[in-house]
Amino acid sequence: MTFIFDFSKREKRGGLKTLYKEVSMNKAELVSKMAEISGMTKASAEKALNAFIEAVGEALGKGEKVTLVGFGTFMVTKRAARKGRNPRTGEEIKIPARKIVKFKPGSNLESIVNKKK
């Protein structure tokens, strides 16, 4: 769940009022939206979404890039090993190297996101 905090609103006594609003979509909501847009049944839309997730996961697992022109690119990059600190004890610890998934949005997706209402 993602929250947006707006600290610009002030309460009557001069304190800051925290306003928040949920701004995320879960898998069930995404499946419903896909079914609505495409005219598929929800079951078909869920199968399509699951197939997409599986196909992208398999490709990334092999170290391949997945590019959807206009939407974006999923890619795997390596994060080097580094030193960190245990927040409780302050003791230095070694954080091992690992692979991470990155997503670079395409131009069409960026224009949709940045469109002014």
Coordinates of N, CA, C and O in Angstrom, one line a residue:
M1 N 0.8 -1.2 0.0 CA 0.0 0.0 0.0 C 0.9 1.2 0.0 O 1.9 1.3 0.7
T2 N 0.6 2.2 -0.8 CA 1.4 3.4 -1.0 C 0.6 4.6 -0.5 O -0.6 4.7 -0.8
F3 N 1.2 5.5 0.2 CA 0.5 6.6 0.7 C 1.2 7.9 0.3 O 2.4 7.9 0.2
I4 N 0.4 8.9 0.1 CA 0.9 10.3 -0.2 C 0.6 11.1 1.0 O -0.5 11.2 1.4
F5 N 1.6 11.8 1.5 CA 1.4 12.7 2.6 C 1.5 14.2 2.1 O 2.4 14.6 1.4
D6 N 0.5 14.9 2.5 CA 0.4 16.3 2.1 C 0.5 17.2 3.3 O -0.4 17.2 4.2
F7 N 1.6 17.8 3.5 CA 1.9 18.6 4.7 C 1.5 20.1 4.5 O 1.8 20.9 5.3
S8 N 0.9 20.4 3.4 CA 0.6 21.8 3.1 C -0.7 22.3 3.8 O -0.9 23.5 3.9
K9 N -1.5 21.4 4.3 CA -2.7 21.7 5.0 C -2.4 22.0 6.4 O -1.8 21.2 7.1
R10 N -2.9 23.1 7.0 CA -2.7 23.4 8.4 C -3.9 23.3 9.2 O -5.0 23.6 8.7
E11 N -3.8 22.8 10.4 CA -4.9 22.7 11.3 C -5.2 24.0 11.9 O -4.3 24.9 11.8
K12 N -6.3 24.2 12.6 CA -6.7 25.5 13.2 C -5.7 25.9 14.2 O -5.4 27.1 14.4
R13 N -5.1 25.0 15.0 CA -4.2 25.4 16.0 C -2.7 25.6 15.5 O -1.8 25.7 16.3
G14 N -2.5 25.6 14.2 CA -1.2 25.9 13.7 C -0.4 24.6 13.4 O 0.7 24.7 12.9
G15 N -0.8 23.5 13.8 CA -0.1 22.3 13.5 C -0.3 21.8 12.1 O -1.1 22.3 11.4
L16 N 0.5 20.8 11.7 CA 0.4 20.3 10.4 C -0.6 19.1 10.4 O -0.5 18.2 11.3
K17 N -1.5 19.0 9.5 CA -2.4 17.9 9.4 C -1.9 17.0 8.3 O -1.6 17.4 7.2
T18 N -1.8 15.7 8.6 CA -1.4 14.8 7.6 C -2.6 14.2 6.9 O -3.4 13.6 7.5
L19 N -2.6 14.4 5.6 CA -3.7 13.9 4.8 C -3.0 12.8 3.9 O -1.9 12.9 3.4
Y20 N -3.7 11.6 3.8 CA -3.2 10.6 3.0 C -4.2 10.0 2.1 O -5.4 10.0 2.5
K21 N -3.8 9.4 1.0 CA -4.7 8.8 0.1 C -4.0 7.6 -0.5 O -2.9 7.6 -0.8
E22 N -4.8 6.5 -0.6 CA -4.2 5.3 -1.2 C -4.1 5.5 -2.7 O -5.0 5.9 -3.3
V23 N -2.9 5.2 -3.2 CA -2.7 5.4 -4.7 C -2.1 4.2 -5.4 O -1.3 4.3 -6.2
S24 N -2.5 3.0 -4.9 CA -1.9 1.8 -5.6 C -3.1 0.9 -6.1 O -4.2 1.1 -5.8
M25 N -2.7 0.0 -7.0 CA -3.6 -0.9 -7.6 C -3.1 -2.3 -7.4 O -1.9 -2.6 -7.6
N26 N -3.9 -3.2 -6.8 CA -3.5 -4.5 -6.6 C -3.8 -5.4 -7.8 O -4.4 -5.0 -8.8
K27 N -3.4 -6.7 -7.7 CA -3.5 -7.6 -8.9 C -5.0 -7.8 -9.3 O -5.3 -7.7 -10.5
A28 N -5.9 -7.9 -8.3 CA -7.3 -8.1 -8.6 C -7.9 -6.9 -9.4 O -8.7 -7.1 -10.3
E29 N -7.5 -5.7 -8.9 CA -8.0 -4.5 -9.6 C -7.4 -4.4 -11.0 O -8.1 -3.9 -11.9
L30 N -6.2 -4.8 -11.1 CA -5.6 -4.7 -12.5 C -6.2 -5.7 -13.4 O -6.5 -5.4 -14.6
V31 N -6.5 -6.9 -12.9 CA -7.2 -7.9 -13.7 C -8.6 -7.4 -14.1 O -9.0 -7.5 -15.3
S32 N -9.3 -6.8 -13.2 CA -10.6 -6.2 -13.5 C -10.5 -5.1 -14.6 O -11.4 -5.1 -15.5
K33 N -9.6 -4.3 -14.5 CA -9.4 -3.2 -15.4 C -9.0 -3.7 -16.8 O -9.5 -3.3 -17.8
M34 N -8.1 -4.8 -16.8 CA -7.7 -5.4 -18.1 C -9.0 -6.0 -18.8 O -9.1 -5.9 -20.0
A35 N -9.8 -6.7 -18.0 CA -11.0 -7.3 -18.5 C -12.0 -6.3 -19.1 O -12.5 -6.4 -20.2
E36 N -12.1 -5.2 -18.4 CA -13.0 -4.1 -18.8 C -12.5 -3.5 -20.1 O -13.3 -3.2 -21.0
I37 N -11.2 -3.2 -20.2 CA -10.7 -2.5 -21.4 C -10.7 -3.4 -22.6 O -11.0 -3.0 -23.7
S38 N -10.3 -4.7 -22.4 CA -10.2 -5.6 -23.5 C -11.5 -6.4 -23.9 O -11.6 -6.9 -25.0
G39 N -12.5 -6.4 -23.0 CA -13.7 -7.1 -23.3 C -13.6 -8.6 -23.0 O -14.4 -9.4 -23.3
M40 N -12.5 -9.0 -22.4 CA -12.2 -10.4 -21.9 C -13.0 -10.7 -20.7 O -13.4 -9.7 -20.0
T41 N -13.1 -11.9 -20.3 CA -13.6 -12.2 -19.0 C -12.5 -12.0 -18.0 O -11.3 -11.9 -18.4
K42 N -12.8 -11.9 -16.7 CA -11.8 -11.7 -15.7 C -10.9 -12.9 -15.6 O -9.7 -12.8 -15.4
A43 N -11.4 -14.1 -15.8 CA -10.6 -15.3 -15.8 C -9.6 -15.3 -16.9 O -8.4 -15.6 -16.7
S44 N -10.0 -14.9 -18.1 CA -9.0 -14.8 -19.3 C -8.0 -13.7 -19.0 O -6.8 -13.9 -19.3
A45 N -8.4 -12.6 -18.5 CA -7.5 -11.5 -18.2 C -6.5 -11.9 -17.1 O -5.3 -11.6 -17.2
E46 N -6.9 -12.7 -16.1 CA -6.0 -13.2 -15.1 C -5.0 -14.1 -15.7 O -3.8 -14.1 -15.4
K47 N -5.4 -15.0 -16.6 CA -4.5 -15.9 -17.3 C -3.5 -15.2 -18.1 O -2.3 -15.5 -18.1
A48 N -4.0 -14.1 -18.8 CA -3.0 -13.3 -19.6 C -2.0 -12.6 -18.7 O -0.8 -12.6 -19.1
L49 N -2.5 -12.0 -17.6 CA -1.5 -11.4 -16.7 C -0.5 -12.3 -16.1 O 0.7 -12.1 -16.0
N50 N -1.0 -13.5 -15.7 CA -0.1 -14.5 -15.1 C 0.9 -15.0 -16.1 O 2.1 -15.2 -15.8
A51 N 0.5 -15.2 -17.4 CA 1.4 -15.6 -18.5 C 2.4 -14.5 -18.7 O 3.6 -14.8 -18.9
F52 N 2.0 -13.2 -18.7 CA 3.0 -12.1 -18.9 C 4.0 -12.1 -17.7 O 5.2 -12.0 -18.0
I53 N 3.5 -12.2 -16.5 CA 4.5 -12.2 -15.4 C 5.4 -13.4 -15.4 O 6.6 -13.2 -15.2
E54 N 4.9 -14.6 -15.8 CA 5.8 -15.8 -15.9 C 6.8 -15.6 -17.0 O 8.0 -15.9 -16.9
A55 N 6.4 -15.1 -18.2 CA 7.3 -14.9 -19.3 C 8.4 -13.9 -19.0 O 9.6 -14.1 -19.3
V56 N 8.0 -12.8 -18.4 CA 9.0 -11.8 -18.1 C 10.0 -12.3 -17.0 O 11.2 -12.1 -17.1
G57 N 9.4 -13.0 -16.0 CA 10.3 -13.6 -15.0 C 11.3 -14.6 -15.5 O 12.4 -14.6 -15.1
E58 N 10.8 -15.5 -16.5 CA 11.7 -16.5 -17.1 C 12.8 -15.8 -17.9 O 14.0 -16.1 -17.8
A59 N 12.5 -14.8 -18.6 CA 13.5 -14.0 -19.4 C 14.5 -13.3 -18.5 O 15.7 -13.4 -18.8
L60 N 14.0 -12.7 -17.5 CA 14.9 -12.0 -16.6 C 15.8 -13.0 -15.8 O 17.0 -12.7 -15.6
G61 N 15.2 -14.1 -15.5 CA 16.0 -15.2 -14.8 C 17.2 -15.6 -15.7 O 18.2 -16.1 -15.2
K62 N 17.0 -15.6 -17.0 CA 18.1 -15.9 -17.9 C 19.1 -14.8 -18.2 O 20.0 -14.9 -19.0
G63 N 18.8 -13.6 -17.6 CA 19.6 -12.4 -17.8 C 19.3 -11.6 -19.1 O 20.0 -10.7 -19.5
E64 N 18.1 -11.9 -19.7 CA 17.7 -11.2 -20.9 C 17.0 -9.9 -20.5 O 16.4 -9.8 -19.5
K65 N 17.0 -9.0 -21.5 CA 16.2 -7.8 -21.3 C 14.8 -8.0 -22.0 O 14.7 -8.8 -22.9
V66 N 13.8 -7.4 -21.4 CA 12.4 -7.5 -22.0 C 12.0 -6.1 -22.3 O 11.8 -5.2 -21.5
T67 N 11.9 -5.8 -23.6 CA 11.5 -4.4 -24.1 C 10.1 -4.5 -24.7 O 9.9 -5.2 -25.6
L68 N 9.3 -3.6 -24.2 CA 8.0 -3.4 -24.8 C 8.0 -1.9 -25.3 O 7.9 -1.0 -24.5
V69 N 8.1 -1.8 -26.6 CA 8.3 -0.5 -27.2 C 7.1 0.5 -26.7 O 5.9 0.1 -26.8
G70 N 7.5 1.6 -26.2 CA 6.5 2.6 -25.8 C 6.1 2.4 -24.3 O 5.8 3.4 -23.6
F71 N 6.2 1.2 -23.8 CA 5.9 0.9 -22.4 C 7.1 1.0 -21.5 O 7.1 1.7 -20.5
G72 N 8.2 0.2 -21.9 CA 9.4 0.3 -21.1 C 10.2 -1.0 -21.2 O 9.9 -1.9 -22.0
T73 N 11.3 -1.0 -20.5 CA 12.2 -2.1 -20.5 C 12.5 -2.7 -19.1 O 12.8 -1.9 -18.2
F74 N 12.4 -4.0 -19.0 CA 12.7 -4.7 -17.7 C 14.1 -5.2 -18.0 O 14.4 -5.8 -19.0
M75 N 15.0 -5.1 -17.0 CA 16.4 -5.6 -17.1 C 17.0 -6.0 -15.8 O 16.5 -5.5 -14.8
V76 N 18.0 -6.8 -15.8 CA 18.6 -7.3 -14.6 C 20.0 -6.6 -14.6 O 20.7 -6.6 -15.6
T77 N 20.4 -6.0 -13.5 CA 21.7 -5.5 -13.3 C 22.3 -6.1 -12.0 O 21.6 -6.6 -11.2
K78 N 23.6 -5.9 -11.9 CA 24.3 -6.5 -10.8 C 24.6 -5.3 -9.8 O 25.0 -4.2 -10.2
R79 N 24.4 -5.6 -8.5 CA 24.7 -4.7 -7.5 C 25.9 -5.3 -6.8 O 25.9 -6.4 -6.3
A80 N 27.0 -4.5 -6.7 CA 28.2 -4.9 -6.1 C 28.1 -5.1 -4.6 O 27.2 -4.6 -3.9
A81 N 28.9 -6.0 -4.0 CA 29.0 -6.2 -2.6 C 29.4 -4.9 -1.9 O 30.1 -4.1 -2.5
R82 N 28.9 -4.6 -0.7 CA 29.2 -3.4 -0.1 C 29.2 -3.6 1.5 O 28.7 -4.6 1.9
K83 N 29.7 -2.6 2.2 CA 29.7 -2.6 3.6 C 28.5 -1.8 4.1 O 28.1 -0.8 3.5
G84 N 27.9 -2.3 5.2 CA 26.7 -1.6 5.8 C 26.9 -1.6 7.3 O 27.9 -2.1 7.8
R85 N 25.9 -1.1 8.0 CA 25.9 -1.1 9.4 C 24.6 -1.6 10.0 O 23.5 -1.4 9.5
N86 N 24.8 -2.5 11.0 CA 23.6 -3.0 11.7 C 23.0 -1.8 12.5 O 23.7 -1.2 13.3
P87 N 21.8 -1.4 12.3 CA 21.2 -0.2 12.9 C 21.1 -0.3 14.4 O 21.1 0.7 15.1
R88 N 21.0 -1.5 14.9 CA 20.8 -1.7 16.4 C 22.2 -1.6 17.1 O 22.3 -1.0 18.1
T89 N 23.2 -2.3 16.5 CA 24.5 -2.3 17.2 C 25.5 -1.4 16.7 O 26.5 -1.1 17.3
G90 N 25.3 -0.9 15.5 CA 26.3 -0.1 14.8 C 27.5 -0.9 14.2 O 28.4 -0.3 13.7
E91 N 27.4 -2.2 14.4 CA 28.5 -3.1 13.9 C 28.5 -3.1 12.4 O 27.4 -3.1 11.7
E92 N 29.7 -3.1 11.8 CA 29.8 -3.1 10.3 C 29.5 -4.5 9.8 O 30.0 -5.5 10.4
I93 N 28.7 -4.6 8.7 CA 28.4 -5.9 8.2 C 28.7 -5.9 6.7 O 28.8 -4.8 6.1
K94 N 28.9 -7.1 6.1 CA 29.1 -7.2 4.7 C 27.7 -7.5 4.0 O 27.0 -8.4 4.4
I95 N 27.4 -6.7 3.0 CA 26.2 -7.0 2.2 C 26.6 -7.6 0.9 O 27.4 -7.0 0.2
P96 N 26.2 -8.9 0.7 CA 26.7 -9.6 -0.5 C 26.2 -9.0 -1.8 O 25.2 -8.3 -1.9
A97 N 27.0 -9.3 -2.9 CA 26.6 -8.8 -4.2 C 25.3 -9.6 -4.6 O 25.0 -10.7 -4.1
R98 N 24.5 -8.9 -5.5 CA 23.2 -9.6 -5.9 C 22.7 -9.0 -7.2 O 23.2 -7.9 -7.6
K99 N 21.8 -9.7 -7.8 CA 21.2 -9.2 -9.0 C 19.9 -8.5 -8.7 O 19.2 -9.0 -7.8
I100 N 19.6 -7.4 -9.3 CA 18.3 -6.7 -9.1 C 17.6 -6.4 -10.4 O 18.2 -6.4 -11.5
V101 N 16.3 -6.3 -10.3 CA 15.5 -6.0 -11.5 C 15.3 -4.5 -11.6 O 14.9 -3.9 -10.6
K102 N 15.5 -3.9 -12.8 CA 15.2 -2.5 -13.0 C 14.2 -2.4 -14.1 O 14.1 -3.2 -15.0
F103 N 13.4 -1.3 -14.0 CA 12.5 -1.0 -15.1 C 12.7 0.5 -15.5 O 12.8 1.4 -14.7
K104 N 12.9 0.6 -16.8 CA 13.1 2.0 -17.4 C 11.8 2.2 -18.3 O 11.6 1.5 -19.2
P105 N 11.0 3.2 -17.9 CA 9.8 3.5 -18.6 C 10.1 4.0 -20.0 O 11.0 4.7 -20.2
G106 N 9.2 3.7 -20.9 CA 9.3 4.1 -22.3 C 8.6 5.5 -22.5 O 8.0 6.0 -21.6
S107 N 8.8 6.1 -23.6 CA 8.4 7.5 -23.8 C 6.8 7.6 -23.8 O 6.3 8.6 -23.2
N108 N 6.1 6.6 -24.3 CA 4.6 6.7 -24.2 C 4.1 6.6 -22.8 O 3.2 7.3 -22.4
L109 N 4.7 5.7 -22.0 CA 4.3 5.6 -20.6 C 4.6 6.9 -19.8 O 3.8 7.4 -19.1
E110 N 5.8 7.4 -20.1 CA 6.2 8.7 -19.4 C 5.2 9.8 -19.8 O 4.8 10.6 -18.9
S111 N 4.8 9.9 -21.1 CA 3.9 11.0 -21.5 C 2.5 10.8 -20.8 O 1.9 11.8 -20.5
I112 N 2.1 9.5 -20.7 CA 0.8 9.3 -20.0 C 0.8 9.7 -18.6 O -0.1 10.4 -18.0
V113 N 1.9 9.3 -17.9 CA 2.1 9.7 -16.5 C 2.2 11.2 -16.3 O 1.7 11.7 -15.3
N114 N 2.9 11.8 -17.2 CA 3.1 13.3 -17.0 C 2.1 14.2 -17.6 O 2.2 15.4 -17.6
K115 N 1.0 13.6 -18.2 CA 0.0 14.3 -18.8 C -0.8 15.2 -17.8 O -1.1 14.7 -16.7
K116 N -1.0 16.4 -18.1 CA -1.6 17.3 -17.1 C -3.1 17.1 -17.3 O -3.6 17.0 -18.4
K117 N -3.8 17.1 -16.2 CA -5.3 16.9 -16.2 C -6.0 18.2 -16.3 O -5.6 19.2 -15.9

